Coordinates of C-alpha atoms and ligand atoms in Angstrom, one line a residue:
X6 CA 137.6 157.1 134.3
X7 CA 134.5 155.8 132.6
X8 CA 131.8 158.4 132.0
X9 CA 128.2 158.0 131.2
X10 CA 126.5 159.0 128.0
X11 CA 125.6 162.2 129.8
X12 CA 129.2 163.5 129.5
X13 CA 129.2 166.6 127.3
X14 CA 125.4 166.5 127.0
X15 CA 124.1 169.9 126.3
X16 CA 122.1 171.6 129.0
X17 CA 120.3 174.9 128.8
X18 CA 121.2 177.7 131.2
X19 CA 118.1 179.4 132.2
X20 CA 117.4 182.1 134.8
X21 CA 116.3 180.4 138.0
X22 CA 112.6 181.0 138.4
X23 CA 111.2 183.2 141.1
X24 CA 111.0 181.3 144.4
X25 CA 108.7 182.1 147.3
X26 CA 110.0 184.5 149.9
X27 CA 110.5 183.0 153.3
X28 CA 110.1 185.6 156.1
X29 CA 113.1 186.0 158.5
X30 CA 113.1 183.8 161.6
X31 CA 110.9 185.3 164.2
X32 CA 108.4 186.9 161.7
X33 CA 106.4 183.7 161.9
X34 CA 105.7 182.8 165.5
X35 CA 104.1 179.5 166.5
X36 CA 101.8 179.6 169.5
X37 CA 99.3 177.1 170.9
X38 CA 100.2 173.4 171.4
X39 CA 102.7 173.3 168.5
X40 CA 104.3 176.6 169.6
X41 CA 104.7 175.1 173.1
X42 CA 106.3 172.0 171.7
X43 CA 108.8 174.1 169.8
X44 CA 109.6 176.2 172.9
X45 CA 110.0 173.0 174.9
X46 CA 112.3 171.5 172.3
X47 CA 114.5 174.6 172.1
X48 CA 114.8 174.8 175.9
X49 CA 115.3 171.2 176.7
X50 CA 117.2 169.9 173.7
X51 CA 118.8 172.7 171.6
X52 CA 119.8 175.0 174.5
X53 CA 120.7 172.0 176.7
X54 CA 123.3 170.7 174.1
X55 CA 126.8 170.9 175.6
X56 CA 128.7 172.5 172.8
X57 CA 132.0 172.2 174.7
X58 CA 131.4 168.4 174.6
X59 CA 130.5 168.1 170.9
X60 CA 133.4 170.3 169.8
X61 CA 136.1 168.7 172.0
X62 CA 137.0 166.0 169.3
X63 CA 138.0 168.8 166.9
X64 CA 140.9 169.7 169.3
X65 CA 142.0 166.1 169.7
X66 CA 142.3 164.9 166.1
X67 CA 142.5 161.2 167.1
X68 CA 139.8 159.7 164.9
X69 CA 141.4 156.5 163.5
X70 CA 138.1 154.6 163.2
X71 CA 136.8 156.8 160.4
X72 CA 133.7 157.7 162.3
X73 CA 131.5 160.8 162.3
X74 CA 132.1 162.7 165.6
X75 CA 132.6 165.9 163.6
X76 CA 129.0 166.0 162.2
X77 CA 127.3 166.8 165.5
X78 CA 128.3 170.4 165.9
X79 CA 127.4 171.5 162.3
X80 CA 124.0 169.8 162.6
X81 CA 123.4 171.5 165.9
X82 CA 124.2 174.9 164.5
X83 CA 121.8 174.4 161.7
X84 CA 118.9 174.9 164.1
X85 CA 120.7 176.6 167.1
X86 CA 121.4 179.8 165.3
X87 CA 118.0 180.2 163.7
X88 CA 116.3 179.3 167.0
X89 CA 118.5 181.9 168.7
X90 CA 117.3 184.5 166.2
X91 CA 113.7 183.3 167.0
X92 CA 114.0 183.3 170.8
X93 CA 117.0 185.7 171.5
X94 CA 117.7 183.3 174.4
X95 CA 120.9 184.4 176.1
X96 CA 121.8 181.0 177.4
X97 CA 121.4 179.5 174.0
X98 CA 123.6 182.2 172.6
X99 CA 126.3 181.6 175.2
X100 CA 126.4 177.9 174.3
X101 CA 126.7 178.8 170.6
X102 CA 129.6 181.2 171.3
X103 CA 131.4 178.6 173.3
X104 CA 131.2 176.0 170.5
X105 CA 132.2 178.5 167.8
X106 CA 135.2 179.6 169.8
X107 CA 136.3 176.0 170.1
X108 CA 135.8 175.3 166.4
X109 CA 137.8 178.4 165.3
X110 CA 140.6 177.5 167.8
X111 CA 140.9 174.0 166.3
X112 CA 141.5 175.2 162.7
X113 CA 145.0 174.2 161.4
X114 CA 147.3 176.5 159.5
X115 CA 146.3 174.8 156.2
X116 CA 142.6 175.4 156.9
X117 CA 141.6 171.9 158.1
X118 CA 138.9 171.6 160.7
X119 CA 138.1 168.1 161.8
X120 CA 139.3 165.3 164.0
X121 CA 141.1 162.9 161.6
X122 CA 144.9 162.6 161.8
X123 CA 146.6 163.8 158.6
X124 CA 147.2 160.4 157.0
X125 CA 143.5 159.5 157.1
X126 CA 142.1 162.9 156.0
X127 CA 140.0 163.2 152.8
X128 CA 139.8 159.5 152.5
X129 CA 137.5 156.6 153.5
X130 CA 135.0 157.3 156.2
X131 CA 133.2 160.5 157.2
X132 CA 136.0 163.2 157.2
X133 CA 134.6 165.1 154.1
X134 CA 131.1 164.7 155.5
X135 CA 132.2 166.2 158.8
X136 CA 133.9 169.1 156.9
X137 CA 130.6 169.7 155.1
X138 CA 128.7 170.0 158.3
X139 CA 131.4 172.3 159.8
X140 CA 131.2 174.6 156.8
X141 CA 127.4 174.7 157.2
X142 CA 127.7 175.4 160.9
X143 CA 130.1 178.3 160.4
X144 CA 127.8 179.8 157.8
X145 CA 124.7 179.4 160.0
X146 CA 126.6 181.4 162.7
X147 CA 127.6 184.0 160.1
X148 CA 124.1 184.4 158.8
X149 CA 122.6 184.9 162.2
X150 CA 124.8 188.0 162.9
X151 CA 124.9 191.3 161.1
X152 CA 127.2 191.1 158.0
X153 CA 129.5 193.8 159.4
X154 CA 130.0 192.1 162.7
X155 CA 133.6 191.2 163.1
X156 CA 132.7 187.7 164.4
X157 CA 130.6 187.1 161.3
X158 CA 133.6 188.1 159.1
X159 CA 136.0 185.9 161.0
X160 CA 133.7 182.9 160.8
X161 CA 133.1 183.3 157.1
X162 CA 136.8 183.5 156.6
X163 CA 137.3 180.3 158.5
X164 CA 134.7 178.6 156.3
X165 CA 136.6 179.9 153.2
X166 CA 139.9 178.5 154.6
X167 CA 138.2 175.1 155.2
X168 CA 136.8 175.0 151.7
X169 CA 140.2 176.1 150.3
X170 CA 141.7 173.1 152.1
X171 CA 139.2 170.8 150.5
X172 CA 139.9 172.2 147.1
X173 CA 143.6 171.9 147.7
X174 CA 143.3 168.3 148.7
X175 CA 140.4 167.0 146.5
X176 CA 139.9 169.6 143.8
X177 CA 140.9 169.1 140.1
X178 CA 144.6 169.2 141.0
X179 CA 144.3 168.0 144.5
X180 CA 147.2 166.8 146.6
X181 CA 145.4 163.6 147.6
X182 CA 145.2 162.5 143.9
X183 CA 141.6 161.3 144.1
X184 CA 138.3 162.7 143.2
X185 CA 136.1 163.9 146.0
X186 CA 133.3 161.4 145.1
X187 CA 135.8 158.5 145.6
X188 CA 136.1 159.3 149.3
X189 CA 133.6 157.8 151.7
X190 CA 130.8 155.3 150.9
X191 CA 127.6 155.0 148.9
X192 CA 129.1 155.8 145.5
X193 CA 130.3 159.2 146.8
X194 CA 126.9 160.4 148.1
X195 CA 128.1 161.3 151.6
X196 CA 131.1 163.3 150.5
X197 CA 129.5 164.8 147.4
X198 CA 126.8 166.5 149.5
X199 CA 129.5 169.0 150.4
X200 CA 128.2 170.8 147.3
X201 CA 125.5 172.5 149.3
X202 CA 127.8 174.5 151.6
X203 CA 130.2 175.1 148.7
X204 CA 127.4 176.9 146.8
X205 CA 126.5 178.7 150.0
X206 CA 130.0 180.0 150.2
X207 CA 129.9 181.2 146.6
X208 CA 126.6 183.0 147.4
X209 CA 128.1 184.7 150.3
X210 CA 131.5 185.6 148.8
X211 CA 130.9 185.7 145.1
X212 CA 134.3 184.2 144.6
X213 CA 134.6 182.4 141.3
X214 CA 136.9 179.7 142.7
X215 CA 134.0 178.3 144.8
X216 CA 131.6 178.3 141.8
X217 CA 134.3 176.5 139.8
X218 CA 134.7 173.9 142.5
X219 CA 130.9 173.5 142.7
X220 CA 130.9 172.9 138.9
X221 CA 133.6 170.3 139.2
X222 CA 131.6 168.5 141.9
X223 CA 128.4 168.6 139.9
X224 CA 130.2 167.0 136.9
X225 CA 131.4 164.1 139.0
X226 CA 128.0 163.8 140.7
X227 CA 126.2 163.5 137.3
X228 CA 128.6 162.1 134.7
X229 CA 130.8 159.4 136.2
X230 CA 129.7 155.8 135.6
X231 CA 130.5 154.6 139.1
X232 CA 129.7 157.8 140.9
X233 CA 126.5 159.2 142.4
X234 CA 124.7 159.6 138.9
X235 CA 122.2 161.9 140.3
X236 CA 121.0 163.2 136.9
X237 CA 120.6 160.5 134.3
X238 CA 119.0 157.9 136.6
X239 CA 116.5 160.5 137.9
X240 CA 115.6 161.8 134.5
X241 CA 115.2 158.2 133.2
X242 CA 112.6 157.7 136.0
X243 CA 114.6 155.0 137.8
X244 CA 113.1 154.6 141.3
X245 CA 115.4 155.6 144.1
X246 CA 115.6 152.0 145.4
X247 CA 116.7 150.7 142.0
X248 CA 119.6 153.0 141.4
X249 CA 122.4 151.1 143.0
X250 CA 123.5 148.9 140.2
X251 CA 123.1 145.7 142.2
X252 CA 119.4 145.5 142.1
X253 CA 117.9 146.3 145.5
X254 CA 120.6 144.4 147.2
X255 CA 123.8 145.0 149.1
X256 CA 126.9 144.9 146.9
X257 CA 128.5 141.5 146.5
X258 CA 130.3 140.5 149.7
X259 CA 129.5 143.9 151.2
X260 CA 128.3 144.6 154.6
X261 CA 125.9 147.3 155.4
X262 CA 128.4 150.2 154.8
X263 CA 129.1 149.9 151.2
X264 CA 131.5 151.6 148.8
X265 CA 129.4 151.0 145.7
X266 CA 125.7 151.5 146.5
X267 CA 123.2 154.2 145.8
X268 CA 120.3 153.2 148.2
X269 CA 121.3 155.4 151.2
X270 CA 118.4 157.9 151.5
X271 CA 119.7 160.6 153.8
X272 CA 122.9 161.1 151.8
X273 CA 121.2 160.9 148.4
X274 CA 118.7 163.7 149.4
X275 CA 121.5 165.7 150.8
X276 CA 123.2 165.6 147.4
X277 CA 120.0 166.9 145.7
X278 CA 119.8 169.7 148.2
X279 CA 123.2 170.8 146.8
X280 CA 122.2 170.4 143.2
X281 CA 119.1 172.5 143.8
X282 CA 121.4 175.2 145.3
X283 CA 123.6 175.0 142.3
X284 CA 120.5 175.4 140.0
X285 CA 119.6 178.6 141.9
X286 CA 123.1 180.0 141.5
X287 CA 123.5 179.1 137.8
X288 CA 120.0 178.4 136.3
X289 CA 121.0 174.9 135.3
X290 CA 117.4 173.6 135.2
X291 CA 118.1 170.0 134.4
X292 CA 119.4 169.6 137.9
X293 CA 116.2 171.0 139.4
X294 CA 114.2 168.7 137.1
X295 CA 116.2 165.7 138.4
X296 CA 115.6 166.8 142.0
X297 CA 111.8 167.1 141.3
X298 CA 111.7 163.8 139.5
X299 CA 113.5 162.2 142.5
X300 CA 111.3 163.8 145.1
X301 CA 108.2 162.7 143.2
X302 CA 109.5 159.1 143.0
X303 CA 110.1 159.2 146.7
X304 CA 106.5 160.4 147.3
X305 CA 105.2 157.6 145.1
X306 CA 107.4 154.7 146.1
X307 CA 108.8 155.4 149.6
X308 CA 106.7 157.7 151.8
X309 CA 104.4 155.8 154.2
X310 CA 101.2 156.7 155.9
X311 CA 103.0 158.5 158.7
X312 CA 105.0 160.6 156.2
X313 CA 108.2 158.7 157.0
X314 CA 110.5 156.7 154.9
X315 CA 113.5 154.3 154.8
X316 CA 114.5 151.0 156.5
X317 CA 118.1 151.0 157.8
X318 CA 118.3 154.4 156.1
X319 CA 118.0 152.7 152.7
X320 CA 115.3 153.1 150.0
X321 CA 113.3 149.9 149.7
X322 CA 110.1 150.5 147.8
X323 CA 108.8 151.3 151.3
X324 CA 105.4 152.6 150.3
X325 CA 104.2 149.2 149.3
X326 CA 106.0 147.3 152.0
X327 CA 105.1 149.6 154.9
X328 CA 102.8 147.0 156.6
X329 CA 105.7 144.5 156.9
X330 CA 108.2 144.4 159.8
X331 CA 111.1 145.9 158.0
X332 CA 114.1 146.7 160.2
X333 CA 115.0 150.2 161.5
X334 CA 112.2 152.2 160.0
X335 CA 112.0 155.9 159.6
X336 CA 115.3 157.1 160.9
X337 CA 115.0 160.6 162.3
X338 CA 117.9 161.9 160.2
X339 CA 116.1 160.6 157.0
X340 CA 112.9 162.2 158.2
X341 CA 114.4 165.7 158.8
X342 CA 116.4 165.5 155.6
X343 CA 113.2 164.7 153.7
X344 CA 111.5 167.7 155.4
X345 CA 114.3 170.0 154.3
X346 CA 114.2 168.6 150.7
X347 CA 110.4 168.9 150.3
X348 CA 110.4 172.3 152.0
X349 CA 113.0 173.5 149.5
X350 CA 111.0 172.3 146.5
X351 CA 107.8 173.9 147.9
X352 CA 109.7 177.2 148.0
X353 CA 111.0 176.8 144.4
X354 CA 108.0 175.4 142.7
X355 CA 105.0 176.6 144.8
X356 CA 103.4 173.2 144.3
X357 CA 100.9 172.5 147.1
X358 CA 101.6 168.8 147.0
X359 CA 105.0 169.4 148.7
X360 CA 103.3 171.3 151.5
X361 CA 100.9 168.3 151.9
X362 CA 103.8 166.0 152.2
X363 CA 105.6 168.3 154.7
X364 CA 102.5 168.5 156.8
X365 CA 102.0 164.8 156.9
X366 CA 105.6 164.2 157.9
X367 CA 105.6 166.9 160.5
X368 CA 102.3 166.0 162.3
X369 CA 103.1 162.3 162.3
X370 CA 106.5 160.8 162.2
X371 CA 108.4 164.0 163.1
X372 CA 106.4 164.8 166.2
X373 CA 106.4 161.1 167.1
X374 CA 110.2 161.0 167.1
X375 CA 110.5 163.7 169.8
X376 CA 110.0 162.4 173.3
X377 CA 107.4 163.8 175.7
X378 CA 109.7 166.2 177.6
X379 CA 111.4 167.2 174.3
X380 CA 114.9 166.3 175.5
X381 CA 115.7 163.9 172.8
X382 CA 114.8 162.3 169.4
X383 CA 114.3 158.7 168.7
X384 CA 116.6 157.2 166.1
X385 CA 114.1 154.8 164.6
X386 CA 110.3 154.9 164.9
X387 CA 108.4 151.9 163.5
X388 CA 104.8 151.9 162.3
X389 CA 104.1 148.9 164.5
X390 CA 106.0 148.2 167.7
X391 CA 107.3 150.5 170.4
X392 CA 109.5 153.6 170.6
X393 CA 112.9 153.8 172.2
X394 CA 115.9 156.1 172.5
X395 CA 118.7 155.9 169.9
X396 CA 122.1 154.3 170.7
X397 CA 125.2 156.4 171.4
X398 CA 127.4 157.0 168.4
X399 CA 131.2 157.2 168.1
X400 CA 131.7 156.6 171.8
X401 CA 129.8 159.9 172.5
X402 CA 126.7 160.5 174.5
X403 CA 124.7 161.6 171.5
X404 CA 123.9 160.3 168.0
X405 CA 123.2 161.6 164.5
X406 CA 119.4 161.7 165.0
X407 CA 119.6 163.8 168.2
X408 CA 121.8 166.2 166.4
X409 CA 119.6 166.4 163.3
X410 CA 116.2 166.3 165.0
X411 CA 115.6 170.1 165.6
X412 CA 116.2 170.9 161.9
X413 CA 112.8 169.3 161.1
X414 CA 110.9 171.9 163.2
X415 CA 112.7 174.6 161.3
X416 CA 111.5 173.2 157.9
X417 CA 107.9 173.4 159.2
X418 CA 108.4 176.9 160.4
X419 CA 110.0 178.1 157.1
X420 CA 107.1 176.6 155.1
X421 CA 104.3 177.8 157.2
X422 CA 103.8 181.3 155.7
X423 CA 105.6 182.6 152.6
X424 CA 105.2 185.4 149.9
X425 CA 104.8 184.8 146.2
X426 CA 104.7 188.1 144.2
X427 CA 101.7 190.0 145.4
X428 CA 100.3 187.0 147.4
X429 CA 100.7 185.8 150.9
X430 CA 100.8 182.0 151.0
X431 CA 99.4 180.1 154.0
X432 CA 101.0 176.6 153.6
X433 CA 100.5 175.2 157.1
X434 CA 97.8 175.6 159.7
X435 CA 98.7 176.1 163.4
X436 CA 98.0 178.8 165.9
X437 CA 100.5 181.5 165.1
X438 CA 101.1 185.1 164.1
X439 CA 102.9 185.9 160.8
X440 CA 104.1 188.8 158.8
X441 CA 105.9 189.1 155.5
X442 CA 106.7 191.8 152.9
X443 CA 105.0 191.0 149.6
X444 CA 107.9 191.6 147.1
X445 CA 105.7 192.8 144.2
X446 CA 103.9 195.4 146.2
X447 CA 106.7 196.2 148.7
X448 CA 104.1 196.2 151.4
X449 CA 104.0 194.2 154.7
X450 CA 101.0 192.1 155.5
X451 CA 100.3 190.6 158.9
X452 CA 97.9 187.8 160.1
X453 CA 97.0 185.9 163.2
X454 CA 95.8 182.3 163.0
X455 CA 93.8 180.5 165.7
X456 CA 93.1 176.8 165.5
X457 CA 93.4 173.4 167.2
X458 CA 94.2 171.9 163.8
X459 CA 94.8 169.1 163.0
X460 CA 92.9 167.9 166.1
X461 CA 90.1 170.0 164.8
X462 CA 89.3 171.0 161.2
X463 CA 88.4 174.6 162.0
X464 CA 90.9 177.5 161.3
X465 CA 90.3 181.2 161.9
X466 CA 92.7 183.7 160.2
X467 CA 92.4 187.4 161.1
X468 CA 94.0 190.1 159.0
X469 CA 96.1 192.4 161.1
X470 CA 97.6 194.5 158.3
X471 CA 96.9 198.0 159.5
X472 CA 96.8 199.7 156.1
X473 CA 93.9 198.8 153.7
X474 CA 95.5 196.9 150.9
X475 CA 94.6 195.0 147.7
X476 CA 96.5 191.7 147.7
X477 CA 95.9 187.9 147.4
X478 CA 95.8 185.5 150.3
X479 CA 96.5 182.0 149.1
X480 CA 95.3 179.1 151.2
X481 CA 96.5 175.6 150.7
X482 CA 93.6 173.2 150.4
X483 CA 95.1 169.8 151.2
X484 CA 94.5 167.0 148.7
X485 CA 92.8 164.9 151.4
X486 CA 90.2 167.5 152.2
X487 CA 87.5 166.6 149.8
X488 CA 84.9 169.1 151.1
X489 CA 86.4 172.3 152.5
X490 CA 84.3 175.3 153.5
X491 CA 85.9 178.8 153.4
X492 CA 84.2 182.0 154.5
X493 CA 85.4 185.6 154.3
X494 CA 83.7 187.8 156.8
X495 CA 80.9 185.2 157.0
X496 CA 80.3 184.9 153.2
X497 CA 81.0 181.5 151.7
X498 CA 83.6 181.2 148.9
X499 CA 82.7 179.0 146.0
X500 CA 84.8 176.5 144.0
X501 CA 87.2 175.4 146.8
X502 CA 89.2 172.6 145.2
X503 CA 91.3 170.0 147.1
X504 CA 95.0 169.8 146.2
X505 CA 95.2 173.4 145.1
X506 CA 95.7 176.9 146.5
X507 CA 92.5 178.9 147.0
X508 CA 93.4 182.5 145.9
X509 CA 91.5 185.2 147.8
X510 CA 92.2 188.4 145.9
X511 CA 90.4 191.4 147.5
X512 CA 90.9 194.7 149.2
X513 CA 91.8 193.6 152.7
X514 CA 90.9 195.7 155.8
X515 CA 92.2 195.2 159.3
X516 CA 90.0 192.7 161.2
X517 CA 88.8 190.8 158.1
X518 CA 88.2 187.2 159.1
X519 CA 88.8 184.1 157.0
X520 CA 87.3 180.9 158.4
X521 CA 88.2 177.5 157.0
X522 CA 86.7 174.2 157.9
X523 CA 88.6 171.2 156.5
X524 CA 87.1 167.8 155.9
X525 CA 88.4 165.6 158.7
X526 CA 86.5 162.5 157.6
X527 CA 88.4 159.4 158.7
X528 CA 89.3 156.9 156.0
X529 CA 90.5 153.4 155.7
X530 CA 93.6 152.5 153.6
X531 CA 93.9 148.9 152.4
X532 CA 97.1 147.3 151.1
X533 CA 98.0 143.6 150.8
X534 CA 95.3 142.4 153.2
X535 CA 96.2 145.0 155.8
X536 CA 94.2 148.1 156.8
X537 CA 95.2 151.4 158.4
X538 CA 93.3 154.6 159.1
X539 CA 93.8 158.3 158.7
X540 CA 91.8 161.4 159.9
X541 CA 92.8 164.5 157.9
X542 CA 96.6 164.5 157.8
X543 CA 96.9 162.3 160.9
X544 CA 97.7 158.6 160.8
X545 CA 95.8 156.8 163.6
X546 CA 97.2 154.0 165.8
X547 CA 95.9 151.6 168.4
X548 CA 97.9 151.9 171.7
X549 CA 98.1 149.5 174.6
X550 CA 97.3 152.2 177.1
X551 CA 93.7 152.2 176.0
X552 CA 93.3 148.6 177.3
X553 CA 90.7 148.0 174.6
X554 CA 91.7 144.5 173.6
X555 CA 94.6 143.2 171.5
X556 CA 96.1 145.9 169.3
X557 CA 97.1 143.1 166.9
X558 CA 93.6 141.8 166.5
X559 CA 92.7 141.0 162.9
X560 CA 90.0 142.7 160.9
X561 CA 87.3 140.5 159.3
X562 CA 88.0 139.3 155.8
X563 CA 87.4 141.9 153.1
X564 CA 85.6 144.1 155.6
X565 CA 87.4 147.3 154.7
X566 CA 87.8 148.9 151.3
X567 CA 90.6 151.3 150.3
X568 CA 89.4 154.9 150.7
X569 CA 86.3 153.9 152.6
X570 CA 84.9 156.6 154.9
X571 CA 84.9 155.5 158.6
X572 CA 82.7 156.9 161.3
X573 CA 84.8 157.8 164.3
X574 CA 84.2 160.2 167.2
X575 CA 86.4 162.1 169.6
X576 CA 86.9 160.3 172.9
X577 CA 88.3 161.1 176.3
X578 CA 91.9 160.2 176.4
X579 CA 93.0 158.0 179.3
X580 CA 95.7 160.6 180.3
X581 CA 97.4 163.8 179.2
X582 CA 100.0 161.7 177.4
X583 CA 97.7 161.7 174.4
X584 CA 97.1 164.6 172.0
X585 CA 94.1 163.0 170.2
X586 CA 91.9 160.1 171.1
X587 CA 89.0 158.6 169.0
X588 CA 86.6 155.7 169.2
X589 CA 85.1 153.7 166.3
X590 CA 82.9 150.6 165.9
X591 CA 84.8 148.3 163.6
X592 CA 84.8 144.7 162.4
X593 CA 87.6 143.2 164.4
X594 CA 88.2 139.7 165.7
X595 CA 88.2 136.4 163.9
X596 CA 87.3 134.2 167.0
X597 CA 83.5 134.2 166.5
X598 CA 81.5 132.5 163.8
X599 CA 79.3 135.5 163.2
X600 CA 78.9 136.6 159.7
X601 CA 81.9 138.5 158.5
X602 CA 81.8 142.2 159.3
X603 CA 78.5 142.1 161.1
X604 CA 79.6 142.1 164.8
X605 CA 81.3 145.4 165.3
X606 CA 83.5 146.1 168.3
X607 CA 84.7 149.3 169.9
X608 CA 88.2 150.2 168.9
X609 CA 90.2 153.2 170.3
X610 CA 92.7 155.2 168.4
X611 CA 95.2 157.9 169.1
X612 CA 97.3 160.1 166.7
X613 CA 100.5 158.4 165.6
X614 CA 102.6 161.1 167.3
X615 CA 101.2 160.2 170.7
X616 CA 101.3 156.4 170.1
X617 CA 103.9 154.7 172.2
X618 CA 105.2 158.0 173.6
X619 CA 106.3 156.4 176.9
X620 CA 109.3 155.0 175.0
X621 CA 108.8 151.7 176.8
X622 CA 108.3 148.2 175.4
X623 CA 105.2 147.9 177.7
X624 CA 103.6 150.7 175.7
X625 CA 103.3 149.3 172.2
X626 CA 101.1 150.5 169.3
X627 CA 100.1 149.5 165.8
X628 CA 99.2 151.4 162.6
X629 CA 98.6 148.5 160.1
X630 CA 96.2 145.7 161.0
X631 CA 96.0 142.4 159.3
X632 CA 92.7 141.3 157.7
X633 CA 91.6 137.7 157.9
X634 CA 92.6 135.2 155.1
X635 CA 90.2 132.5 154.1
X636 CA 91.4 128.9 153.2
X637 CA 90.2 129.6 149.6
X638 CA 92.2 132.8 149.3
X639 CA 95.5 132.9 147.4
Ligands
ZN748 ZN1 120.4 159.6 162.5

């Protein structure tokens, strides 16, 4: 097997740096409109999931098409168990128990849990990927129970037996005689992402065999010429769309599903999630560096104005092509995986830019992908067009995106409020109550937050910590908020800088009030003779329900400049289907001979999350608008 120059390369083993503490589920409670949306999603989607249905294939083991029926249960458990901890909903718990019982009953004597017949196991297709999600599902269940609970022990034991099976078949001396990365597609991305639950298993059992297997996987993921190459390409600064070895093209003669290709975004990010877990377990910092380099490349080259990314789940230099009609934009699986990735790096690095990204993704593409009654997630959500439900997958009445969707809300919830040494860190702004123990002081602090943000820029935070205490409250000041006002008990705070944390270190007393007013100035964004608009973290869209003219109408030539402030005002929405509605006077329309940009017309906008939320082709919307081209232009 050919190896890259990185084989044998020296890497330092450093102690993993201190990460932010995330409060247990339930210690941060969302209220207000975002909290209602979460409750609605848990009730109508997560709790309504039929676990007997999604676990039935595990008992049948008839998967000869090499499909992915076995991913649905593990993805479901990723949010179901945390949301049970959050809600203590008895019906949700009953559903969970039913599914777990079925999964445990399906385990074979050799440890296998899946639906592939023996001759096809651990080979092409999604079998290893399915086992990855099953291991994760079992550990989510385990983690939601008390460690001494017999069911927790039994479930962890089942995850161990499943991992033992994978090692026995695909480990260094595996019976299948192939490396794990050689199974499945995308240069081994999908299968290699099993690293994440393998490290989880090591963290929960401290068994050396799991760390050894993780080390074996990391070597293949970073040193093999034809493998995932998640280290050298990242550290060389190769953009994610250019890592596949064929240019930004499908492999020669290949269809969409490719053996040798590295442009699959969901699976690539899932691998980095595992490499970051391995860094935390071992201190191997070059892997964290590669993950950070990759994340930063994604922000620069792929993330669009709505915080989404990918076309047909592939990287495609999407940031600079987002105004074009690329196919299958912003798959919900990619969006939720991006939210997990960026939330993890926020926790590890404490860099506010990752919180800015998570916020943008959450309030735009994520909320947009959830339908109005919160029963299902869209599979693809374009920037211009209309929304619709995803197709059924694998002959089942569900799909990957419906299974993955609820995990995104969890990433937002985990990021909202954290602890860093002697500081409480407010990363997100939404009406909520939150409490956390500050590790350096071993003291609990509690706050309530009241806001209509991001519809409104005003946020009020009240200290509810009963004991008078000296500590720091860190507030994220988003990079887009150029002029932010902060007051503590009515006194203005100086030197508030965008794109940083504002550290308020003082003796806090119960009832102390912090008031923040963010700069919600609307701005134009211009790219390749197209224009789009944002207000705070929100991408704005025209929507046919406003009946205010053609949503595809061009803007006058050169009438808008990138970064230009735009005067808009709140407007009455035509119905309760809208979260936000605005009106602006803008230079649209090329049908008149009036001087360019002089004759302004009224244009209505809504927030991107509300745009097209009837999920009907008659309700279309648009984010990017073309600007006129003159005969003399290039
Ligand atoms: Zn999907």
